[in-house]
PDB file of C-alpha atoms in Angstrom:
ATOM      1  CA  UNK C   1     -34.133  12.380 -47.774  1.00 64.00           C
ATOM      2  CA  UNK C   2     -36.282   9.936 -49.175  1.00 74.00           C
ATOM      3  CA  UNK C   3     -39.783   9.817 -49.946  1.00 84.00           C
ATOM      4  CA  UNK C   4     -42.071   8.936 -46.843  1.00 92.00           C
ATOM      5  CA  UNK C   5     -44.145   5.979 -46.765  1.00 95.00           C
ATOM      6  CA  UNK C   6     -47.319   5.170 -44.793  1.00 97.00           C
ATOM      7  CA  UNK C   7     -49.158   1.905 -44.949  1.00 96.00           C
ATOM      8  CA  UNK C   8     -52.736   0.349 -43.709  1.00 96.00           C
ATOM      9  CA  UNK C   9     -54.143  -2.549 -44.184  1.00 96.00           C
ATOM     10  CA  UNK C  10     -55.540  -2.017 -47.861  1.00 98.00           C
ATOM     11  CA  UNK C  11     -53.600   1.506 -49.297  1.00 98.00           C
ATOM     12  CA  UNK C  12     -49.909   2.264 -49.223  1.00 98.00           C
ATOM     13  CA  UNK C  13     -49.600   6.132 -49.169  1.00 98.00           C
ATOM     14  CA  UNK C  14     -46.137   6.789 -51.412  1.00 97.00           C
ATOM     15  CA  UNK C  15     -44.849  10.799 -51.286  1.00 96.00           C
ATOM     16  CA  UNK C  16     -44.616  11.993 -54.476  1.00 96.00           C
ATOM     17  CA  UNK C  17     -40.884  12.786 -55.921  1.00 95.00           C
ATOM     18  CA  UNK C  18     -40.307  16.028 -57.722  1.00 94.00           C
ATOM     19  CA  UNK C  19     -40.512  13.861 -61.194  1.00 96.00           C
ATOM     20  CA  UNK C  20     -44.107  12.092 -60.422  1.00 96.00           C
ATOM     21  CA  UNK C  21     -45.251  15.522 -59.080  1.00 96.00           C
ATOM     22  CA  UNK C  22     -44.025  17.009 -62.195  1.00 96.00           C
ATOM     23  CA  UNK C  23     -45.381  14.815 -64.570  1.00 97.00           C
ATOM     24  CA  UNK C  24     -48.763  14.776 -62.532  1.00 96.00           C
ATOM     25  CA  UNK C  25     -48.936  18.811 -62.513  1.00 94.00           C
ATOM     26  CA  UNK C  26     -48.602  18.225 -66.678  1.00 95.00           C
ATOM     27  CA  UNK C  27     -51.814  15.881 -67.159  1.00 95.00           C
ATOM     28  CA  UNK C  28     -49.412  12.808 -66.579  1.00 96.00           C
ATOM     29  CA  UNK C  29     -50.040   9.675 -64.096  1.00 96.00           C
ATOM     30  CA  UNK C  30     -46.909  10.420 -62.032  1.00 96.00           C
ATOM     31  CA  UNK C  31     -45.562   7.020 -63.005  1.00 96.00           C
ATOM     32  CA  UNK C  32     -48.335   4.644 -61.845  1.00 96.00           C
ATOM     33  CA  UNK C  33     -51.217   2.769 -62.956  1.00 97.00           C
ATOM     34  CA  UNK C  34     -54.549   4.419 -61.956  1.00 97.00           C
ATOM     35  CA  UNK C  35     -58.087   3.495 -61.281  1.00 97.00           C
ATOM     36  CA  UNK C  36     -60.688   4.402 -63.643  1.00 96.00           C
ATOM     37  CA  UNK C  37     -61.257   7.839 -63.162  1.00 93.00           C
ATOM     38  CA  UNK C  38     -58.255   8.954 -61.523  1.00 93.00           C
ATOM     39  CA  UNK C  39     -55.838  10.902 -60.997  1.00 95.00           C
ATOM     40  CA  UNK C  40     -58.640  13.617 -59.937  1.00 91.00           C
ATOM     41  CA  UNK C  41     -57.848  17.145 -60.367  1.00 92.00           C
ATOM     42  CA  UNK C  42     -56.922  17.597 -56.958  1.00 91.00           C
ATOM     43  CA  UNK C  43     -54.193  15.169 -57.434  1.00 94.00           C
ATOM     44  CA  UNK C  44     -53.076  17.532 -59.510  1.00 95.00           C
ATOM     45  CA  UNK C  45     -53.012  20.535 -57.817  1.00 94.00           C
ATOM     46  CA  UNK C  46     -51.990  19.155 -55.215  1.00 94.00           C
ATOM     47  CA  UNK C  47     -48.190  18.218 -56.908  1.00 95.00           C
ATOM     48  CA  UNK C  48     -48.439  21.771 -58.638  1.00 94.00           C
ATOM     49  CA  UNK C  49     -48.917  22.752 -55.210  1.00 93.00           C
ATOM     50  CA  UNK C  50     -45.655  20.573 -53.868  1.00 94.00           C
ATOM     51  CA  UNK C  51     -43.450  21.294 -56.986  1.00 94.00           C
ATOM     52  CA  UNK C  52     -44.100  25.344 -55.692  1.00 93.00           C
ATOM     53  CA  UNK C  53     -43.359  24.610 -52.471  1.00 92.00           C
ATOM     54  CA  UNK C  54     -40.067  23.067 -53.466  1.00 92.00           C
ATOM     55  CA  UNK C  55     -39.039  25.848 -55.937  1.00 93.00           C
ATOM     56  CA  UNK C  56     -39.446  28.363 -53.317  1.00 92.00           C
ATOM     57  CA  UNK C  57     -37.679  26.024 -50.183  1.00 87.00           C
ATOM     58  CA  UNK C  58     -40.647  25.790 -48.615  1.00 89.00           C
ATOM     59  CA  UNK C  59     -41.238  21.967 -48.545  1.00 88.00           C
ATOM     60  CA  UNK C  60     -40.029  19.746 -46.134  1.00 89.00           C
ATOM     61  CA  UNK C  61     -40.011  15.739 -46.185  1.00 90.00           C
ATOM     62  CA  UNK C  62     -43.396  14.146 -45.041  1.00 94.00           C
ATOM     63  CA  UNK C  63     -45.327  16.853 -45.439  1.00 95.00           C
ATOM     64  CA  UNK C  64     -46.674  17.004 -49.417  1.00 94.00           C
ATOM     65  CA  UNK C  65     -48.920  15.212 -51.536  1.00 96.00           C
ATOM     66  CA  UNK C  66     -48.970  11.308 -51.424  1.00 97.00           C
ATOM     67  CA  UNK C  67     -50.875   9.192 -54.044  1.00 97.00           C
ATOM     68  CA  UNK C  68     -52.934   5.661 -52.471  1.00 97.00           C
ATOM     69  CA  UNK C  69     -52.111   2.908 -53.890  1.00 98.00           C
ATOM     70  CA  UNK C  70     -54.719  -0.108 -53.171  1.00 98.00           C
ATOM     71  CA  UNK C  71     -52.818  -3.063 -51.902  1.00 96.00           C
ATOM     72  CA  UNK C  72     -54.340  -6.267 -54.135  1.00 96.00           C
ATOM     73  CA  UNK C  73     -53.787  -4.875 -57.602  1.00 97.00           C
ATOM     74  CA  UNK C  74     -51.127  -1.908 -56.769  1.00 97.00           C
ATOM     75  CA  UNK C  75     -53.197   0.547 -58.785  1.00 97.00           C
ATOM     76  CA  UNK C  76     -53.395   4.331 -57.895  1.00 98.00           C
ATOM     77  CA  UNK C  77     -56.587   5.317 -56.519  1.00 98.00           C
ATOM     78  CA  UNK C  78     -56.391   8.726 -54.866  1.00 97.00           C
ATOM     79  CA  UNK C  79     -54.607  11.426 -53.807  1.00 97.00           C
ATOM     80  CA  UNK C  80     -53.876  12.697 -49.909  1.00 98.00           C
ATOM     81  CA  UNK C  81     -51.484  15.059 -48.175  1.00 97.00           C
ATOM     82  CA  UNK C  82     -50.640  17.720 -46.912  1.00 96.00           C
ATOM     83  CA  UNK C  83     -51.164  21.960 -47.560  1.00 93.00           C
ATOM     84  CA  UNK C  84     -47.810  22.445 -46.538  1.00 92.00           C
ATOM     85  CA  UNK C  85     -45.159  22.006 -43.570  1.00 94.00           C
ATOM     86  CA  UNK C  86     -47.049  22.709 -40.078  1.00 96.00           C
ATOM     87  CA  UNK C  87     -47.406  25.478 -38.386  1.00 95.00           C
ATOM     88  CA  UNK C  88     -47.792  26.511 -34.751  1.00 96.00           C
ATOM     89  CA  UNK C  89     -48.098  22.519 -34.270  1.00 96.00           C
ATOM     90  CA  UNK C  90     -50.911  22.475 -36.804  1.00 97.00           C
ATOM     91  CA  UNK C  91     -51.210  21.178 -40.186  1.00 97.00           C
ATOM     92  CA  UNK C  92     -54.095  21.143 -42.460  1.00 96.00           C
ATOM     93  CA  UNK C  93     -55.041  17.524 -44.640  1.00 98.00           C
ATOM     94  CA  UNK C  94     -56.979  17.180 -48.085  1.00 96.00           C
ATOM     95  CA  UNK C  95     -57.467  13.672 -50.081  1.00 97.00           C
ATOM     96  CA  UNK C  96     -59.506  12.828 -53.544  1.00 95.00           C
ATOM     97  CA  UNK C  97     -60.432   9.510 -55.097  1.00 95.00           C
ATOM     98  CA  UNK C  98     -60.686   8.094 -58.046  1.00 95.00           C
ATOM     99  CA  UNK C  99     -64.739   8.266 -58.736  1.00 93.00           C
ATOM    100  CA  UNK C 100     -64.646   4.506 -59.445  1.00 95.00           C
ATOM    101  CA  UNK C 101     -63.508   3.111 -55.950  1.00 96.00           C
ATOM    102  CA  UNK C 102     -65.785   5.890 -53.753  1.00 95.00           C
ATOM    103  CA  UNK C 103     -67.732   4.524 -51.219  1.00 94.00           C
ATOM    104  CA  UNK C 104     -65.659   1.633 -50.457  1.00 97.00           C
ATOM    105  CA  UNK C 105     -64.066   3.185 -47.045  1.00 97.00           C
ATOM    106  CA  UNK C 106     -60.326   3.809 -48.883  1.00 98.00           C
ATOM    107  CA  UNK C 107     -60.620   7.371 -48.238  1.00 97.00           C
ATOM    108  CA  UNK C 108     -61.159   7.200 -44.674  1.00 98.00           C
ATOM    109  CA  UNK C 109     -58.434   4.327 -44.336  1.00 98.00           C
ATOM    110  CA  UNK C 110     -55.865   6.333 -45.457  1.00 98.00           C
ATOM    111  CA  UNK C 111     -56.693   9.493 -43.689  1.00 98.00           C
ATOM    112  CA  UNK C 112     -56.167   7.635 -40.488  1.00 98.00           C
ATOM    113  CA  UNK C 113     -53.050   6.247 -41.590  1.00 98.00           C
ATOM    114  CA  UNK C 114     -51.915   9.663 -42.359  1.00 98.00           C
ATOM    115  CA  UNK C 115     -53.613  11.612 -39.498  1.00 98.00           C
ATOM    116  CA  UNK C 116     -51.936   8.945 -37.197  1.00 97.00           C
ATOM    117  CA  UNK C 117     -48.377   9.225 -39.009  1.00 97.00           C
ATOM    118  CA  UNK C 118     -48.699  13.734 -38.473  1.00 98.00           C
ATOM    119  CA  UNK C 119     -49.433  13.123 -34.805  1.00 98.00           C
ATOM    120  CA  UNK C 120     -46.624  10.966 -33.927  1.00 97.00           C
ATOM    121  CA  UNK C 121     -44.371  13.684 -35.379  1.00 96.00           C
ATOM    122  CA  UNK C 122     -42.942  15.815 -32.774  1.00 95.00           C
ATOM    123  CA  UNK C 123     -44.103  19.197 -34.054  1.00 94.00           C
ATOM    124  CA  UNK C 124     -47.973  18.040 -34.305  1.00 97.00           C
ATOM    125  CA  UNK C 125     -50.652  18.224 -32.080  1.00 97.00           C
ATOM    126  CA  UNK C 126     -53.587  18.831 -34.689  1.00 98.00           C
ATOM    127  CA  UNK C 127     -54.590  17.600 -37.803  1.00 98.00           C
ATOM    128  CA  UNK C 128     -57.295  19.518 -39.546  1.00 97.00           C
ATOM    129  CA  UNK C 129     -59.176  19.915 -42.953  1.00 96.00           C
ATOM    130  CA  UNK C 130     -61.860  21.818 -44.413  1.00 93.00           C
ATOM    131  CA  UNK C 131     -65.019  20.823 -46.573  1.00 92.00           C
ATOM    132  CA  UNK C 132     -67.270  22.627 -48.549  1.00 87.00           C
ATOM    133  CA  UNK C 133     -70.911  22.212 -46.433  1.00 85.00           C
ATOM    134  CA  UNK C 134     -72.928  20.159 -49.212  1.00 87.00           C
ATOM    135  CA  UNK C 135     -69.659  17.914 -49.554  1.00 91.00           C
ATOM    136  CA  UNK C 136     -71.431  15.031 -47.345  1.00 93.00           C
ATOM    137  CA  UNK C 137     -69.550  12.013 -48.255  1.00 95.00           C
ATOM    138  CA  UNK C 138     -66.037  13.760 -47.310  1.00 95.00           C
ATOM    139  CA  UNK C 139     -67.513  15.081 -44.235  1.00 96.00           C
ATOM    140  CA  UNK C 140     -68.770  11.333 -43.623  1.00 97.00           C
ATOM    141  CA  UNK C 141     -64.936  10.105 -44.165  1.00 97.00           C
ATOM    142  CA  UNK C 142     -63.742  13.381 -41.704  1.00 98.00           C
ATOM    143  CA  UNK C 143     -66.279  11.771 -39.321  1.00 97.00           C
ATOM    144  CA  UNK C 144     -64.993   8.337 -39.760  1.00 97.00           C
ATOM    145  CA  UNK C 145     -61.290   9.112 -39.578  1.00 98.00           C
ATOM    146  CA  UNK C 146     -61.957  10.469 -35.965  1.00 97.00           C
ATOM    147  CA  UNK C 147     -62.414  13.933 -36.580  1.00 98.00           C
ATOM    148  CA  UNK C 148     -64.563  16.685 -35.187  1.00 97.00           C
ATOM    149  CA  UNK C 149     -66.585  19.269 -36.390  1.00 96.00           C
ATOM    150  CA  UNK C 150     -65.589  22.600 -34.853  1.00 95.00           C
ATOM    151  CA  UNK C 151     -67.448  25.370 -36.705  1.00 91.00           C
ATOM    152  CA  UNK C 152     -67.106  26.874 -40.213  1.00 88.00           C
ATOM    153  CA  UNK C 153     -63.544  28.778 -41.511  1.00 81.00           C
ATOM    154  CA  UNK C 154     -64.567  31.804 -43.622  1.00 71.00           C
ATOM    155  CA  UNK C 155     -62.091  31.588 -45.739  1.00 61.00           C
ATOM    156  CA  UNK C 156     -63.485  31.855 -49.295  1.00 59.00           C
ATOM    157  CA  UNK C 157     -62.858  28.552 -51.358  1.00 54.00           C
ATOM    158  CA  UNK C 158     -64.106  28.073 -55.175  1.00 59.00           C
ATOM    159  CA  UNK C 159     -66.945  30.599 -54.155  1.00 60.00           C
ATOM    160  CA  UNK C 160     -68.063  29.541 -51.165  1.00 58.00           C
ATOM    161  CA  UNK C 161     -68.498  31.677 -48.678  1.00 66.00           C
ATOM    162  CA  UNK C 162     -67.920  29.047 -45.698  1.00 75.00           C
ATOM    163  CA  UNK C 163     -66.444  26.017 -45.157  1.00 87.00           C
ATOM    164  CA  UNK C 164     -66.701  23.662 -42.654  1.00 92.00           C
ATOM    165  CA  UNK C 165     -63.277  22.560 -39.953  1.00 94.00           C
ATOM    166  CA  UNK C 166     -63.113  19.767 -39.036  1.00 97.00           C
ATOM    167  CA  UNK C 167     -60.108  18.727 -36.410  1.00 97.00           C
ATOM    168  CA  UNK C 168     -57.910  15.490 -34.996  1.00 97.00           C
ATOM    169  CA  UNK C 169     -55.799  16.326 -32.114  1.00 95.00           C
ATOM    170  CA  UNK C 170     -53.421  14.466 -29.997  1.00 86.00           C
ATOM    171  CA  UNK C 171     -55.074  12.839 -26.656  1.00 74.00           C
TER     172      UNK C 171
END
Protein backbone atom coordinates (compact mmCIF):
# COMPACT_ATOMS: atom_id res chain seq x y z
CA UNK A 1 0.00 0.00 0.00
CA UNK A 2 1.25 3.28 -0.50
CA UNK A 3 2.24 5.95 1.69
CA UNK A 4 -0.78 8.13 3.01
CA UNK A 5 -1.06 11.66 2.28
CA UNK A 6 -2.89 14.47 4.10
CA UNK A 7 -2.99 18.05 2.97
CA UNK A 8 -4.16 21.69 4.43
CA UNK A 9 -3.93 24.71 3.22
CA UNK A 10 -0.13 25.47 4.07
CA UNK A 11 1.57 21.70 5.12
CA UNK A 12 1.34 18.48 3.18
CA UNK A 13 1.71 15.62 5.78
CA UNK A 14 3.77 12.70 3.61
CA UNK A 15 4.02 9.03 5.66
CA UNK A 16 7.30 8.14 5.95
CA UNK A 17 8.58 4.91 3.81
CA UNK A 18 10.70 2.33 5.53
CA UNK A 19 13.90 4.06 3.65
CA UNK A 20 13.17 7.87 4.90
CA UNK A 21 12.32 6.33 8.33
CA UNK A 22 15.49 4.52 8.17
CA UNK A 23 17.68 7.07 7.20
CA UNK A 24 15.89 9.52 9.72
CA UNK A 25 16.35 6.90 12.76
CA UNK A 26 20.38 7.17 11.57
CA UNK A 27 20.81 11.13 11.99
CA UNK A 28 19.72 11.45 8.21
CA UNK A 29 16.94 13.97 6.69
CA UNK A 30 14.77 11.11 5.38
CA UNK A 31 15.25 12.46 1.88
CA UNK A 32 14.01 16.07 2.19
CA UNK A 33 15.09 19.49 2.64
CA UNK A 34 14.52 20.78 6.22
CA UNK A 35 13.98 23.98 8.04
CA UNK A 36 16.60 25.34 10.15
CA UNK A 37 16.56 23.40 13.09
CA UNK A 38 14.86 20.40 12.07
CA UNK A 39 14.40 17.29 11.91
CA UNK A 40 13.85 17.46 15.92
CA UNK A 41 14.63 14.49 17.88
CA UNK A 42 11.24 13.41 18.02
CA UNK A 43 11.25 13.08 14.35
CA UNK A 44 13.50 10.71 15.03
CA UNK A 45 12.17 8.57 17.39
CA UNK A 46 9.36 8.69 16.03
CA UNK A 47 10.67 6.59 12.56
CA UNK A 48 12.81 4.41 15.08
CA UNK A 49 9.56 3.99 16.56
CA UNK A 50 7.76 3.04 12.94
CA UNK A 51 10.78 1.03 11.56
CA UNK A 52 10.01 -1.29 15.11
CA UNK A 53 6.69 -1.43 14.49
CA UNK A 54 7.27 -2.76 11.01
CA UNK A 55 9.97 -5.33 12.01
CA UNK A 56 7.69 -6.82 14.45
CA UNK A 57 4.20 -6.62 11.96
CA UNK A 58 2.82 -4.33 14.01
CA UNK A 59 2.35 -1.30 11.65
CA UNK A 60 -0.38 -0.74 9.54
CA UNK A 61 -0.79 1.97 6.62
CA UNK A 62 -1.88 5.50 7.91
CA UNK A 63 -1.04 5.09 11.13
CA UNK A 64 3.01 6.09 11.63
CA UNK A 65 5.05 9.01 11.58
CA UNK A 66 4.50 11.70 8.80
CA UNK A 67 6.98 14.61 8.22
CA UNK A 68 5.15 18.48 7.26
CA UNK A 69 6.18 19.79 4.53
CA UNK A 70 5.30 23.73 4.21
CA UNK A 71 3.57 24.31 0.94
CA UNK A 72 5.52 27.67 -0.63
CA UNK A 73 9.08 26.42 -0.45
CA UNK A 74 8.42 22.43 0.00
CA UNK A 75 10.84 22.33 2.92
CA UNK A 76 10.40 19.88 5.91
CA UNK A 77 9.37 21.50 8.96
CA UNK A 78 8.11 18.99 11.51
CA UNK A 79 7.25 15.82 12.40
CA UNK A 80 3.48 14.31 13.33
CA UNK A 81 1.88 10.90 13.64
CA UNK A 82 0.87 8.43 15.16
CA UNK A 83 2.04 5.95 18.50
CA UNK A 84 0.86 3.13 16.71
CA UNK A 85 -2.31 1.40 14.99
CA UNK A 86 -5.57 2.21 17.23
CA UNK A 87 -6.90 0.54 19.70
CA UNK A 88 -10.36 0.01 21.18
CA UNK A 89 -11.27 2.94 18.56
CA UNK A 90 -8.58 5.10 20.10
CA UNK A 91 -5.35 6.30 18.93
CA UNK A 92 -2.91 8.50 20.56
CA UNK A 93 -1.10 11.72 18.30
CA UNK A 94 2.40 13.47 18.91
CA UNK A 95 4.01 16.28 16.45
CA UNK A 96 7.48 18.45 16.76
CA UNK A 97 8.70 21.43 14.79
CA UNK A 98 11.48 22.66 13.55
CA UNK A 99 12.46 25.53 16.33
CA UNK A 100 12.72 28.04 13.45
CA UNK A 101 9.02 28.06 12.13
CA UNK A 102 7.31 27.77 15.97
CA UNK A 103 4.78 30.05 16.63
CA UNK A 104 3.55 30.48 13.23
CA UNK A 105 0.24 28.16 13.72
CA UNK A 106 1.88 25.05 11.40
CA UNK A 107 1.67 22.82 14.26
CA UNK A 108 -1.84 23.23 14.97
CA UNK A 109 -2.69 23.17 11.08
CA UNK A 110 -1.53 19.96 10.65
CA UNK A 111 -2.86 18.37 13.73
CA UNK A 112 -6.28 19.15 12.45
CA UNK A 113 -5.56 17.85 9.19
CA UNK A 114 -4.48 14.71 10.79
CA UNK A 115 -6.98 14.55 13.72
CA UNK A 116 -9.68 15.07 10.96
CA UNK A 117 -8.09 12.32 8.51
CA UNK A 118 -8.08 9.47 12.06
CA UNK A 119 -11.73 10.32 12.59
CA UNK A 120 -13.04 9.71 9.24
CA UNK A 121 -11.44 6.25 9.50
CA UNK A 122 -13.88 3.68 10.41
CA UNK A 123 -12.14 2.26 13.48
CA UNK A 124 -11.76 5.89 15.23
CA UNK A 125 -13.77 7.66 17.47
CA UNK A 126 -10.91 9.48 19.56
CA UNK A 127 -7.90 11.14 18.94
CA UNK A 128 -5.77 11.87 21.93
CA UNK A 129 -2.22 13.07 23.05
CA UNK A 130 -0.37 13.79 26.06
CA UNK A 131 1.87 16.84 27.20
CA UNK A 132 4.19 17.32 29.77
CA UNK A 133 2.29 20.21 32.21
CA UNK A 134 4.94 23.16 31.73
CA UNK A 135 4.80 22.30 27.85
CA UNK A 136 2.40 25.50 27.25
CA UNK A 137 2.83 26.20 23.67
CA UNK A 138 1.85 22.41 22.68
CA UNK A 139 -0.94 22.51 25.03
CA UNK A 140 -1.90 25.96 23.25
CA UNK A 141 -1.76 24.00 19.70
CA UNK A 142 -3.90 20.83 21.58
CA UNK A 143 -6.28 23.71 22.44
CA UNK A 144 -6.32 25.12 19.03
CA UNK A 145 -6.67 21.87 17.10
CA UNK A 146 -10.04 21.33 19.01
CA UNK A 147 -9.01 19.33 21.75
CA UNK A 148 -9.92 18.99 25.37
CA UNK A 149 -8.30 18.75 28.46
CA UNK A 150 -9.50 15.71 30.39
CA UNK A 151 -7.22 15.24 33.42
CA UNK A 152 -3.60 14.07 33.82
CA UNK A 153 -2.33 10.20 32.61
CA UNK A 154 0.18 8.95 35.22
CA UNK A 155 2.08 7.35 33.11
CA UNK A 156 5.73 8.29 33.79
CA UNK A 157 7.35 10.14 30.70
CA UNK A 158 11.17 11.49 30.70
CA UNK A 159 10.64 11.82 34.59
CA UNK A 160 7.63 13.27 34.97
CA UNK A 161 5.44 12.07 37.14
CA UNK A 162 2.14 13.34 35.23
CA UNK A 163 1.16 14.31 32.10
CA UNK A 164 -1.58 16.03 30.90
CA UNK A 165 -4.61 14.19 28.14
CA UNK A 166 -5.85 15.94 26.12
CA UNK A 167 -8.78 14.37 23.67
CA UNK A 168 -10.70 14.92 20.03
CA UNK A 169 -13.60 12.73 19.58
CA UNK A 170 -16.08 12.19 16.90
CA UNK A 171 -19.46 14.41 17.27
Amino acid sequence: MLPVTVKSDRVTLHELTRASAADLQDGGSGGWRWAPGGPDEGSRFAAAKMLSGMDAGRHRAGWGAYVMVRTEDGRAIGGIGFHGPPEDGRVEVGYDLAESVRGRGYATEALRALSAWALAQPDVQTVYATTDEDNTASQRVLTRAGYHRIGDTPRPIGGRESQHLYELSTP
